Short mmCIF file of N, CA and C and ligand atoms in Angstrom, two decimals:
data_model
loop_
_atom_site.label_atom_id
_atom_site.label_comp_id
_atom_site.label_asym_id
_atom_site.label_seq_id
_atom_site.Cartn_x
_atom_site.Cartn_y
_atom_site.Cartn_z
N UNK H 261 -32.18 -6.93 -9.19
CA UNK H 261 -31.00 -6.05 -9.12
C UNK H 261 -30.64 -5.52 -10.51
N UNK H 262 -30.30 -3.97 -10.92
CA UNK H 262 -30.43 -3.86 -11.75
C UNK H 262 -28.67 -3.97 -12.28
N UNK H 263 -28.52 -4.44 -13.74
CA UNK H 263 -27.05 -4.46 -14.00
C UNK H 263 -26.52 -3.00 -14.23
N UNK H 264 -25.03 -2.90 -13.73
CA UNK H 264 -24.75 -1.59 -13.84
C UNK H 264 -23.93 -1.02 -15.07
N UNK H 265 -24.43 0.04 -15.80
CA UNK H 265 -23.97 0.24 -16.60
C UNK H 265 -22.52 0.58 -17.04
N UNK H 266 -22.21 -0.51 -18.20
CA UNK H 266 -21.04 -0.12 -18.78
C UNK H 266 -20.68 0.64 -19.19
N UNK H 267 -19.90 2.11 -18.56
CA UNK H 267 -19.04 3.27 -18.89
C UNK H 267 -17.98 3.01 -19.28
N UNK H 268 -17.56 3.84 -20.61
CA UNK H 268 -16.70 3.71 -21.16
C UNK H 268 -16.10 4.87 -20.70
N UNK H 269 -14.63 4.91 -20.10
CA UNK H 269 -14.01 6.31 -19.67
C UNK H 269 -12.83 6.12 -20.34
N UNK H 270 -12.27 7.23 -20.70
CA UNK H 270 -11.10 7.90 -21.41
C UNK H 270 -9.48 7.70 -20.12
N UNK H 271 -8.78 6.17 -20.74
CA UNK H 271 -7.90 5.61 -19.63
C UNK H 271 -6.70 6.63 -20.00
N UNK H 272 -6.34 7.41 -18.53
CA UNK H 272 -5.39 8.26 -18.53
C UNK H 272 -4.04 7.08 -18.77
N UNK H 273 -2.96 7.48 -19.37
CA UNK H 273 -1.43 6.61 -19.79
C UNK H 273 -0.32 6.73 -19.46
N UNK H 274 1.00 6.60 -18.58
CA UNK H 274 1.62 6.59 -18.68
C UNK H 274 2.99 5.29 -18.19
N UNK H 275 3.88 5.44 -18.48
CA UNK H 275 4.56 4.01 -18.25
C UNK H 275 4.04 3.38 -17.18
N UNK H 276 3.71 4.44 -15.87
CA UNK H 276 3.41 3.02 -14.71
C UNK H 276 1.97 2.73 -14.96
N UNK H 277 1.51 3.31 -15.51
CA UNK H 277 -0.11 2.92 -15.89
C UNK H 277 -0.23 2.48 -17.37
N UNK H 278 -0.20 1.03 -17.43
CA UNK H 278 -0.46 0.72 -18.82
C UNK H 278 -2.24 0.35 -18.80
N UNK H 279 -2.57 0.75 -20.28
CA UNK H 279 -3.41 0.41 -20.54
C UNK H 279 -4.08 -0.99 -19.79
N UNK H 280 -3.16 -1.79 -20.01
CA UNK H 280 -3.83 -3.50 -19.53
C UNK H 280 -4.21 -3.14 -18.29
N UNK H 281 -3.96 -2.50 -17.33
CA UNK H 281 -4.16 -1.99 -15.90
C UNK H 281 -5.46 -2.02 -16.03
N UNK H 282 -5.69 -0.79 -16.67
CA UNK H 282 -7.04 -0.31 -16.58
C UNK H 282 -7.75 -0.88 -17.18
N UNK H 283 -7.97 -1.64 -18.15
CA UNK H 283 -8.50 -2.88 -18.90
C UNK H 283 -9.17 -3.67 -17.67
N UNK H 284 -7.92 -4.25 -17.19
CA UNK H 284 -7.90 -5.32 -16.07
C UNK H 284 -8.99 -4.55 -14.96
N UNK H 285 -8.84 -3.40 -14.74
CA UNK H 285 -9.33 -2.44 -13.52
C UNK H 285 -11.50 -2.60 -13.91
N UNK H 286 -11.02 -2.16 -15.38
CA UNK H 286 -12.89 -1.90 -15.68
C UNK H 286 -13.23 -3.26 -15.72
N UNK H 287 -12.56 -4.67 -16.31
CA UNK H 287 -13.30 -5.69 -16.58
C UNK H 287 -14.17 -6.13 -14.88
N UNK H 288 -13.13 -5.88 -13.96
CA UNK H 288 -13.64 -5.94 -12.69
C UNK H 288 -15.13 -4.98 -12.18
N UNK H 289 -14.85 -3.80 -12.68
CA UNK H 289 -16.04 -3.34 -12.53
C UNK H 289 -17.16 -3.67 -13.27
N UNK H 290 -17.33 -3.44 -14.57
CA UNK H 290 -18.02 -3.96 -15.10
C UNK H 290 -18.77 -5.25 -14.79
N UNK H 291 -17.98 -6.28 -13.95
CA UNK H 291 -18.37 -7.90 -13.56
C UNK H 291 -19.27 -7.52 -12.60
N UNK H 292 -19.32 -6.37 -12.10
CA UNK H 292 -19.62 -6.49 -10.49
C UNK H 292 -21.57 -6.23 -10.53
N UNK H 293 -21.83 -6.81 -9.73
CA UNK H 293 -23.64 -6.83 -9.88
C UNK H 293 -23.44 -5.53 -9.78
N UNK H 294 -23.56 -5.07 -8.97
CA UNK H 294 -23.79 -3.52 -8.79
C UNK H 294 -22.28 -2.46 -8.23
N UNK H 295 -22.25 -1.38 -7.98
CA UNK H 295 -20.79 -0.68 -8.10
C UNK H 295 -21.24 -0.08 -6.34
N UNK H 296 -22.47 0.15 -6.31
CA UNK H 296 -23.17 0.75 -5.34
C UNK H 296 -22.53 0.48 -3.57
N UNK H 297 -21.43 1.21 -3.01
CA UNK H 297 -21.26 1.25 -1.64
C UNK H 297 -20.04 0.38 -2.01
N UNK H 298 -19.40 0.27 -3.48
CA UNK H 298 -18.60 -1.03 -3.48
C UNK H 298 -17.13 0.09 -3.54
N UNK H 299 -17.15 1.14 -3.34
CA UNK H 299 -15.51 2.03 -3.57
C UNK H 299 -14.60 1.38 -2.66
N UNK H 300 -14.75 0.74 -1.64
CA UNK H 300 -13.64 0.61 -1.20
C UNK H 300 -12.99 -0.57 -1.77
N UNK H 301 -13.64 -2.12 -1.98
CA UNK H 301 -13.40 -2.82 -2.65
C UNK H 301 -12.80 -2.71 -4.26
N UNK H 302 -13.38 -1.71 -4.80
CA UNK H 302 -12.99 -1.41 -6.45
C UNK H 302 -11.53 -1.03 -5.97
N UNK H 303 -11.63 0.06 -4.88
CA UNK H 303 -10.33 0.69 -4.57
C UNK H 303 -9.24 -0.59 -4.23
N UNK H 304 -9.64 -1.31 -3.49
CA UNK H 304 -8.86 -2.45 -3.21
C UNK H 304 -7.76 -2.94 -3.91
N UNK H 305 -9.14 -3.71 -5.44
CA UNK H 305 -8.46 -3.85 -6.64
C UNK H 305 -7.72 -3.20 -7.15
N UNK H 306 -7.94 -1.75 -7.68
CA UNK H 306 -7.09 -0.91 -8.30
C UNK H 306 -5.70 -0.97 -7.70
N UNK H 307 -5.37 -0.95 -6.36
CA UNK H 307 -4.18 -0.89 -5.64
C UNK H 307 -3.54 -2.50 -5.35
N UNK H 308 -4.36 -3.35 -5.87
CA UNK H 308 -3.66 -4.52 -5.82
C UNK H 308 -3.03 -4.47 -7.71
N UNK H 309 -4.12 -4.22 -8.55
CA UNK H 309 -3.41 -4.30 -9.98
C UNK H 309 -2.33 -3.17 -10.07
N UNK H 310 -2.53 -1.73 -9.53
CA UNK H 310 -1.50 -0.94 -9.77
C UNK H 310 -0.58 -1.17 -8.89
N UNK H 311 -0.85 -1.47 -7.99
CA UNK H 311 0.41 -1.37 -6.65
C UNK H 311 0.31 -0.04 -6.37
N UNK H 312 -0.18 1.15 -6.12
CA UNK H 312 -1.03 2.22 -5.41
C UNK H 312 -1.85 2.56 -6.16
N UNK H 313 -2.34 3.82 -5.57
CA UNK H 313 -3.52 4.62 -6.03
C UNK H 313 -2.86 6.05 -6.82
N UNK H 314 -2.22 6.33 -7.66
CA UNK H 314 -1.91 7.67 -7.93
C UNK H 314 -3.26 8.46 -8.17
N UNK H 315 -3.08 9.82 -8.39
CA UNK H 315 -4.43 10.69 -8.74
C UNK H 315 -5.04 10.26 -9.74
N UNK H 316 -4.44 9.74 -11.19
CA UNK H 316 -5.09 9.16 -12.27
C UNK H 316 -5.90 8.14 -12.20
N UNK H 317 -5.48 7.14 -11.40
CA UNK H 317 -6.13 5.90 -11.34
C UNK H 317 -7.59 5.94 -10.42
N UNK H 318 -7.54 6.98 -8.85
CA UNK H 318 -8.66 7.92 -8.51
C UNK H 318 -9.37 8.55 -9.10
N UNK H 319 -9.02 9.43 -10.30
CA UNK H 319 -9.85 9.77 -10.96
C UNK H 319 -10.73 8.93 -11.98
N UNK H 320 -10.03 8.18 -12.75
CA UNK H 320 -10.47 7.30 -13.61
C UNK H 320 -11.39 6.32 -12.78
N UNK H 321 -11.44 5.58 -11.36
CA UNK H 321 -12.53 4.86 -10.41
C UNK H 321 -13.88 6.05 -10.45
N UNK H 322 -13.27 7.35 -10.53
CA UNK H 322 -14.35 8.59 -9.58
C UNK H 322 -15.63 8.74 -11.37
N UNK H 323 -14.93 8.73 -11.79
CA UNK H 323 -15.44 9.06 -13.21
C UNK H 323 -16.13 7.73 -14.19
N UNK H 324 -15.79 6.30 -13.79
CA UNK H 324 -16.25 5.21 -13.58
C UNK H 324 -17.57 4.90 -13.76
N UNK H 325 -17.57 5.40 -11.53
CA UNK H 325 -18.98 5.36 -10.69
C UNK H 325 -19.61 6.23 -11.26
N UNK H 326 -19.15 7.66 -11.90
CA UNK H 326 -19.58 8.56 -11.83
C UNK H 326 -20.38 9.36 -10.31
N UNK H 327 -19.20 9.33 -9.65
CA UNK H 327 -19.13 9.65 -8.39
C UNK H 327 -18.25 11.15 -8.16
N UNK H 328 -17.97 12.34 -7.87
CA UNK H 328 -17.25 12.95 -7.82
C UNK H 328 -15.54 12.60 -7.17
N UNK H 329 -14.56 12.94 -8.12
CA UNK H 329 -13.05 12.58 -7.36
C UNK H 329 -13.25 12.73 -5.86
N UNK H 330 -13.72 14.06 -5.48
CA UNK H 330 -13.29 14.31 -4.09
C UNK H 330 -13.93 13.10 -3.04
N UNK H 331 -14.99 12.46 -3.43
CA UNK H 331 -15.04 11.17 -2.60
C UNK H 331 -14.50 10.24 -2.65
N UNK H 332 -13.89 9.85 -3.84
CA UNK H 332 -12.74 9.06 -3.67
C UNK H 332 -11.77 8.94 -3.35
N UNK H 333 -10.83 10.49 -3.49
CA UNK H 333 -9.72 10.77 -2.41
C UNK H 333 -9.95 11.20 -1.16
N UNK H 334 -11.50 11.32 -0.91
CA UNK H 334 -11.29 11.42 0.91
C UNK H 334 -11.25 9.89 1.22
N UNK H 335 -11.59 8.75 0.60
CA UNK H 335 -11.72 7.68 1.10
C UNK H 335 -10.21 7.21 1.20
N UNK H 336 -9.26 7.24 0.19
CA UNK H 336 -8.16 6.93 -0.08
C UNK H 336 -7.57 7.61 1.05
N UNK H 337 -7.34 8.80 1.39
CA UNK H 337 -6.53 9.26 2.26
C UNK H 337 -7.29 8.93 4.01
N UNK H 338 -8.02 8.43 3.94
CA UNK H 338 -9.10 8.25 5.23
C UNK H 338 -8.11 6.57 5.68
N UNK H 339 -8.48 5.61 4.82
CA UNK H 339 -7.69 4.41 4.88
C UNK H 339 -6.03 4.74 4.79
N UNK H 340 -5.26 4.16 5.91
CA UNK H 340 -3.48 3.70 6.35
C UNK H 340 -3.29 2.87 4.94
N UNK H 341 -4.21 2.02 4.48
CA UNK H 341 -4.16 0.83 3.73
C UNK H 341 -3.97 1.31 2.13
N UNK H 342 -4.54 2.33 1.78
CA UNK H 342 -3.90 3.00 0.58
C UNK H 342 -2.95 3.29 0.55
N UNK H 343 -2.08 3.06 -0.71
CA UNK H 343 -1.30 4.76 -0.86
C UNK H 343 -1.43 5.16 -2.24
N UNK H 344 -0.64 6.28 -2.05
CA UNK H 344 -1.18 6.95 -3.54
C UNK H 344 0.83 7.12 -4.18
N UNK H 345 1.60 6.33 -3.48
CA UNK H 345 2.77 6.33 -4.16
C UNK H 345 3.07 4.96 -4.13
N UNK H 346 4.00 4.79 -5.74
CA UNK H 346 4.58 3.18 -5.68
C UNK H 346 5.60 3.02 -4.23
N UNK H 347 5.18 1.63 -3.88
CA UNK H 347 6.04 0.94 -2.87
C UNK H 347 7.29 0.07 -3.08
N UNK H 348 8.07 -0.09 -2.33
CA UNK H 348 9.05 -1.33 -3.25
C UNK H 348 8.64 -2.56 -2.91
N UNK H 349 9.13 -3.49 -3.19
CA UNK H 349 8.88 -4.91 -3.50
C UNK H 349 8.01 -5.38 -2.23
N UNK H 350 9.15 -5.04 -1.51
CA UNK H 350 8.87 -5.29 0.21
C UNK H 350 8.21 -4.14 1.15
N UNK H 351 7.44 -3.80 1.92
CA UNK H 351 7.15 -3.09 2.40
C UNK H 351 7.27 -3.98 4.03
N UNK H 352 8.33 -2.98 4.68
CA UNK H 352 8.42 -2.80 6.35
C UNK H 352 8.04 -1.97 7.04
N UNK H 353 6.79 -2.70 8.18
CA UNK H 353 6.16 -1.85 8.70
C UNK H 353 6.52 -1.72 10.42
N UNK H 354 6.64 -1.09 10.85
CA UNK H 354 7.19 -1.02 11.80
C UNK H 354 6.17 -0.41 13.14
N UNK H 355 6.06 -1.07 13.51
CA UNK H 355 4.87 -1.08 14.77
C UNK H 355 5.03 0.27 15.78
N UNK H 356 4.31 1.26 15.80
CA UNK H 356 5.00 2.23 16.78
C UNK H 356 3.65 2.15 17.57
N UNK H 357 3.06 1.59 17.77
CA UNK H 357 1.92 1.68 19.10
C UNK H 357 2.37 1.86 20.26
N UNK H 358 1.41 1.84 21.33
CA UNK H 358 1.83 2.35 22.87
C UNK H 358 3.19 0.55 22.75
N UNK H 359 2.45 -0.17 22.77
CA UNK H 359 3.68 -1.44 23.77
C UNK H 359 4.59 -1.49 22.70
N UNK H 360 4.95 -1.57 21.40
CA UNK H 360 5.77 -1.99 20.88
C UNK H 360 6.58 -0.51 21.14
N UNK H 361 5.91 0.62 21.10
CA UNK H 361 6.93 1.87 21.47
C UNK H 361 7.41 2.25 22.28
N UNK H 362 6.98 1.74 23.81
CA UNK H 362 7.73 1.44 25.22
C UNK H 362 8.70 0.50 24.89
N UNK H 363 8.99 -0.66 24.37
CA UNK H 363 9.85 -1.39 24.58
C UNK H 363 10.76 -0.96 22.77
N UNK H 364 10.98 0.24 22.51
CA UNK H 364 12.31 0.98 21.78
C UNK H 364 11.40 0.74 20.43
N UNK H 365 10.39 0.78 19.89
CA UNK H 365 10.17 0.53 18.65
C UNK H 365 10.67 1.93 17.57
N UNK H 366 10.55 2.89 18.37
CA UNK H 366 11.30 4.42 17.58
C UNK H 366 12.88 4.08 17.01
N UNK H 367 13.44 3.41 18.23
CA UNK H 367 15.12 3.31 18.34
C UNK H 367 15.01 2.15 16.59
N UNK H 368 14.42 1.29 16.56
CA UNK H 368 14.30 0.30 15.50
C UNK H 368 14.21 1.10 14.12
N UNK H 369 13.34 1.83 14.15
CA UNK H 369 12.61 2.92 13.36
C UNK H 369 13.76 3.41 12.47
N UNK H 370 14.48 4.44 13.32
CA UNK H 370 15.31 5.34 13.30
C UNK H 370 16.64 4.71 12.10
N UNK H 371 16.64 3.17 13.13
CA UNK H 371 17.95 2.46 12.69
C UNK H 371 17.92 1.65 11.31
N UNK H 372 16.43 1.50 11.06
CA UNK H 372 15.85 0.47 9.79
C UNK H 372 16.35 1.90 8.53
N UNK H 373 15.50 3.30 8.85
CA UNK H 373 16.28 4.19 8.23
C UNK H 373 17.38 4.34 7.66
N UNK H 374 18.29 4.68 8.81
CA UNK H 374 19.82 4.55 8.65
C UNK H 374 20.55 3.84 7.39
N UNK H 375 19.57 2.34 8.03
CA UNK H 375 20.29 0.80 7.55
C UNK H 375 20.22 1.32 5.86
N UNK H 376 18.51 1.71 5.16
CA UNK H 376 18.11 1.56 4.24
C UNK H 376 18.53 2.91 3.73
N UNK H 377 18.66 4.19 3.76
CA UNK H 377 18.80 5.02 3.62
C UNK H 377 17.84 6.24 3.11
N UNK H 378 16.56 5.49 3.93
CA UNK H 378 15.18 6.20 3.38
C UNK H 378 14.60 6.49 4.72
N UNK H 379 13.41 7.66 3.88
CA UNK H 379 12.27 7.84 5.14
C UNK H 379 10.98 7.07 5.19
N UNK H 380 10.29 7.38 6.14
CA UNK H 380 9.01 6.36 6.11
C UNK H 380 8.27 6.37 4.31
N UNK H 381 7.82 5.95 3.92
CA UNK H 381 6.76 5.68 2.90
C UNK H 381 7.88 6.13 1.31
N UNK H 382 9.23 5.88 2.16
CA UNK H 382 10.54 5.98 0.42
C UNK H 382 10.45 4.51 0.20
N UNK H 383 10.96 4.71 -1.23
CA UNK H 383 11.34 3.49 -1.72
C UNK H 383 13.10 3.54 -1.63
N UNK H 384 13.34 2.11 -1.17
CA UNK H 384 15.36 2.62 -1.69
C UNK H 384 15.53 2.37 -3.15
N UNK H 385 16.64 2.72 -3.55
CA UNK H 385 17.25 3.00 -4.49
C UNK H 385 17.08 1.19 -5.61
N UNK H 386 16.98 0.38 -5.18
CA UNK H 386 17.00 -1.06 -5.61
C UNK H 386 15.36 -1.37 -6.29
N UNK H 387 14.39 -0.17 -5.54
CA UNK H 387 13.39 -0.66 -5.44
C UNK H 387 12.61 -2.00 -4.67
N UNK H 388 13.48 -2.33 -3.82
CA UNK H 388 13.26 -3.48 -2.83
C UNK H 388 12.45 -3.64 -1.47
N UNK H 389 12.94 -1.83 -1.32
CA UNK H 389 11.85 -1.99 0.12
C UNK H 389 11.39 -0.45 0.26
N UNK H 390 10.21 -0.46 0.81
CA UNK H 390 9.26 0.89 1.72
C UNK H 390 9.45 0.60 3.08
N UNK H 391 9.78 1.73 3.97
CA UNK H 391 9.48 1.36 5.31
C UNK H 391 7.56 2.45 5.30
N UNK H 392 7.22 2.16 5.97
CA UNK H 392 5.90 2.58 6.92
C UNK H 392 6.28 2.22 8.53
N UNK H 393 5.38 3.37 8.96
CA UNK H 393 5.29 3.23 10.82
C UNK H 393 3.93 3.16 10.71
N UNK H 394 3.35 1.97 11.16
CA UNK H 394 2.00 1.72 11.41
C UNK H 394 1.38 1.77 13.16
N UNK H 395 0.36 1.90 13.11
CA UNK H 395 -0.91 1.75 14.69
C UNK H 395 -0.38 0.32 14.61
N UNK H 396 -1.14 0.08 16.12
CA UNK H 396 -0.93 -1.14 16.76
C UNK H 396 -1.29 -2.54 15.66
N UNK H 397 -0.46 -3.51 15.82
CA UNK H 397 -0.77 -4.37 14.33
C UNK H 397 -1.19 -5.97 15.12
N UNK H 398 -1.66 -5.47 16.36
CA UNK H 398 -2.96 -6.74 17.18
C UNK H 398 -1.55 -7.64 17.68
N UNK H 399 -0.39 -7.24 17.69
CA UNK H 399 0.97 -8.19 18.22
C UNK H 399 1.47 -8.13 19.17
N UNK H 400 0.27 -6.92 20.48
CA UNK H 400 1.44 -6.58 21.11
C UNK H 400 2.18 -7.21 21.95
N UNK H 401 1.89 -8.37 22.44
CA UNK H 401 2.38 -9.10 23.49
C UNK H 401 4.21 -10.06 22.78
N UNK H 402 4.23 -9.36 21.19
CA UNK H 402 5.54 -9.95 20.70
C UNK H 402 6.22 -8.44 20.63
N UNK H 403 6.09 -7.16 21.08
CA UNK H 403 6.57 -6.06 21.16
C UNK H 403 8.00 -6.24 21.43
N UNK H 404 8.79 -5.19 20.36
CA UNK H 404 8.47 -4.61 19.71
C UNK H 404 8.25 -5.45 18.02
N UNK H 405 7.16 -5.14 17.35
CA UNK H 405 6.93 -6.01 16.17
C UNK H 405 7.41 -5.21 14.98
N UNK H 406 8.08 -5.76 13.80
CA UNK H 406 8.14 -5.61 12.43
C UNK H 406 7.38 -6.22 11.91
N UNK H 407 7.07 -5.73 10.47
CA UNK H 407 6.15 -6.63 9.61
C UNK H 407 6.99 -6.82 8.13
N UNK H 408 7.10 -7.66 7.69
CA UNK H 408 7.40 -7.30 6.01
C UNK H 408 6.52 -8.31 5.10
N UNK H 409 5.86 -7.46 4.47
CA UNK H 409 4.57 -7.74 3.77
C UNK H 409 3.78 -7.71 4.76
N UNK H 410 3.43 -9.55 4.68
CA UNK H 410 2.40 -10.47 6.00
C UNK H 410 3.63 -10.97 6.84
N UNK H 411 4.57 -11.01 6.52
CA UNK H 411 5.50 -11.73 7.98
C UNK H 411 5.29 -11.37 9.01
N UNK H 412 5.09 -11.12 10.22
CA UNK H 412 5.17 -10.86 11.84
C UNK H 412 6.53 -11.80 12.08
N UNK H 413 7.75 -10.23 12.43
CA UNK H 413 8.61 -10.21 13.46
C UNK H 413 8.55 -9.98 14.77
N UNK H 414 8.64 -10.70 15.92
CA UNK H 414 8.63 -10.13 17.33
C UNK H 414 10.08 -10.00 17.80
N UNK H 415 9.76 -9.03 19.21
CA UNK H 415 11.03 -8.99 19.94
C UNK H 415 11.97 -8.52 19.21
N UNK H 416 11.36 -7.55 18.10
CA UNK H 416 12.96 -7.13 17.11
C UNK H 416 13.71 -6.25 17.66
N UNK H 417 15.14 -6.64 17.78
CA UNK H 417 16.26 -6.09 18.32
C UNK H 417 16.94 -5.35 17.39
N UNK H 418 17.40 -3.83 17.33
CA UNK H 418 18.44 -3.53 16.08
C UNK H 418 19.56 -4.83 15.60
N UNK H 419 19.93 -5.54 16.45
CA UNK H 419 20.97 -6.43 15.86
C UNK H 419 20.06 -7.12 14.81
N UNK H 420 19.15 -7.11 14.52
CA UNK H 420 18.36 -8.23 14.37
C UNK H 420 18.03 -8.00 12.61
N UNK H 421 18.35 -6.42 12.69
CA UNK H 421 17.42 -5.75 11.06
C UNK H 421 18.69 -6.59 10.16
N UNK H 422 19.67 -6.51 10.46
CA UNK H 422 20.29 -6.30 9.01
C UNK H 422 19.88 -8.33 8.42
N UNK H 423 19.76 -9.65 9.26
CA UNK H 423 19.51 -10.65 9.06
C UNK H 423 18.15 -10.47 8.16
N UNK H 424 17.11 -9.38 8.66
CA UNK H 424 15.88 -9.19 8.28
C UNK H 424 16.12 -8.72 6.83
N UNK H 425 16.03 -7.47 6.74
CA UNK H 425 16.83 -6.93 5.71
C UNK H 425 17.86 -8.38 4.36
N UNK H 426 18.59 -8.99 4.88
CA UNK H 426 19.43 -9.75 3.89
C UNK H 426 18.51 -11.01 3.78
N UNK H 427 17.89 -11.38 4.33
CA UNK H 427 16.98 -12.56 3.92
C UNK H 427 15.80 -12.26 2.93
N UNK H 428 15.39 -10.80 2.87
CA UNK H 428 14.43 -10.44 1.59
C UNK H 428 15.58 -10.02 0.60
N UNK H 429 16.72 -9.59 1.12
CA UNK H 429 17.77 -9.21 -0.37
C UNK H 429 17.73 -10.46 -1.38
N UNK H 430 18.26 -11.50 -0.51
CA UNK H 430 18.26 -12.58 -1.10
C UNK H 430 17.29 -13.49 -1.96
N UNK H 431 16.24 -13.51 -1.23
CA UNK H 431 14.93 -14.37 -1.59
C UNK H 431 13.95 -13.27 -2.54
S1 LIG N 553 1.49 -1.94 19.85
FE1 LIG N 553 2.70 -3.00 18.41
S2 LIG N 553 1.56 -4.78 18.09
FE2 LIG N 553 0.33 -3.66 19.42
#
């Protein structure tokens, strides 16, 4: 297997992108036997060290591989599991599939909104939470489901958000 060469690329800067990021970002590549079929994984990383994908940090992976950007942002926007904007602390995902959306998962939706004073994929004002409306999240038989982070909520009732909601305020 041949080792893959160490590219040195020109790390785009700004406050949410510090240098150490991208440090942290190439030492990973660089480790890797080969880079070859590995974008989604590199991508992985990048969005676990940055906490998303902005265009810089895509470009700087695309230029890397030496792969063209545009395959890297079709991959990014192809995957639910990216994003290309910061999230807050918490991210609530809110199940709108067929069963969790028969049994009111919109009405939840609507009201988690309200509660927070954002739209799907905002951050609030605290920086504490993102809502997302996700595809079916394999729960349906606890319909209608929330998620925050990895938690699985079932049977969530609007009475139910603001306990949800104040137990991540808190903790
Ligand atoms: S539809 Fe919501 S968990 Fe399956």
């Amino acid at each position: 297997m041949t080792q893959p060469q160490s590219i040195s690329v020109t790390k785009p800067m700004h406050e949410d992108l510090p240098e150490e990021k991208f440090n942290e970002l190439e030492a990973f590549i660089d480790g890797m036997e080969t880079t070859k079929g590995a974008l989604i994984e590199i991508l992985h990383k990048a969005q676990q060290i940055f906490g998303f994908l902005p265009r810089d940090v895509q470009l700087y992976v695309a230029r890397k591989l030496g792969i063209p950007g545009a395959e890297v942002f079709g991959v990014v926007s192809f995957y639910s599991y990216f994003t290309t904007k910061p999230r807050g602390k918490h991210t609530i995902s809110v199940c709108m599939g067929t069963a969790c959306f028969v049994r009111g998962a919109d009405k939840i939706l609507e009201r988690l909104k309200e509660k927070l004073g954002i739209e799907s994929n905002e951050i609030t004002e605290d920086g504490l939470f993102t809502i997302k409306d996700v595809r079916c999240v394999g729960a349906c038989g606890l319909a209608p489901v929330v998620m925050v982070d990895e938690k699985v909520f079932g049977r969530v009732k609007e009475e139910d958000l603001d306990d949800i909601i104040n137990s991540y305020k808190k903790g």
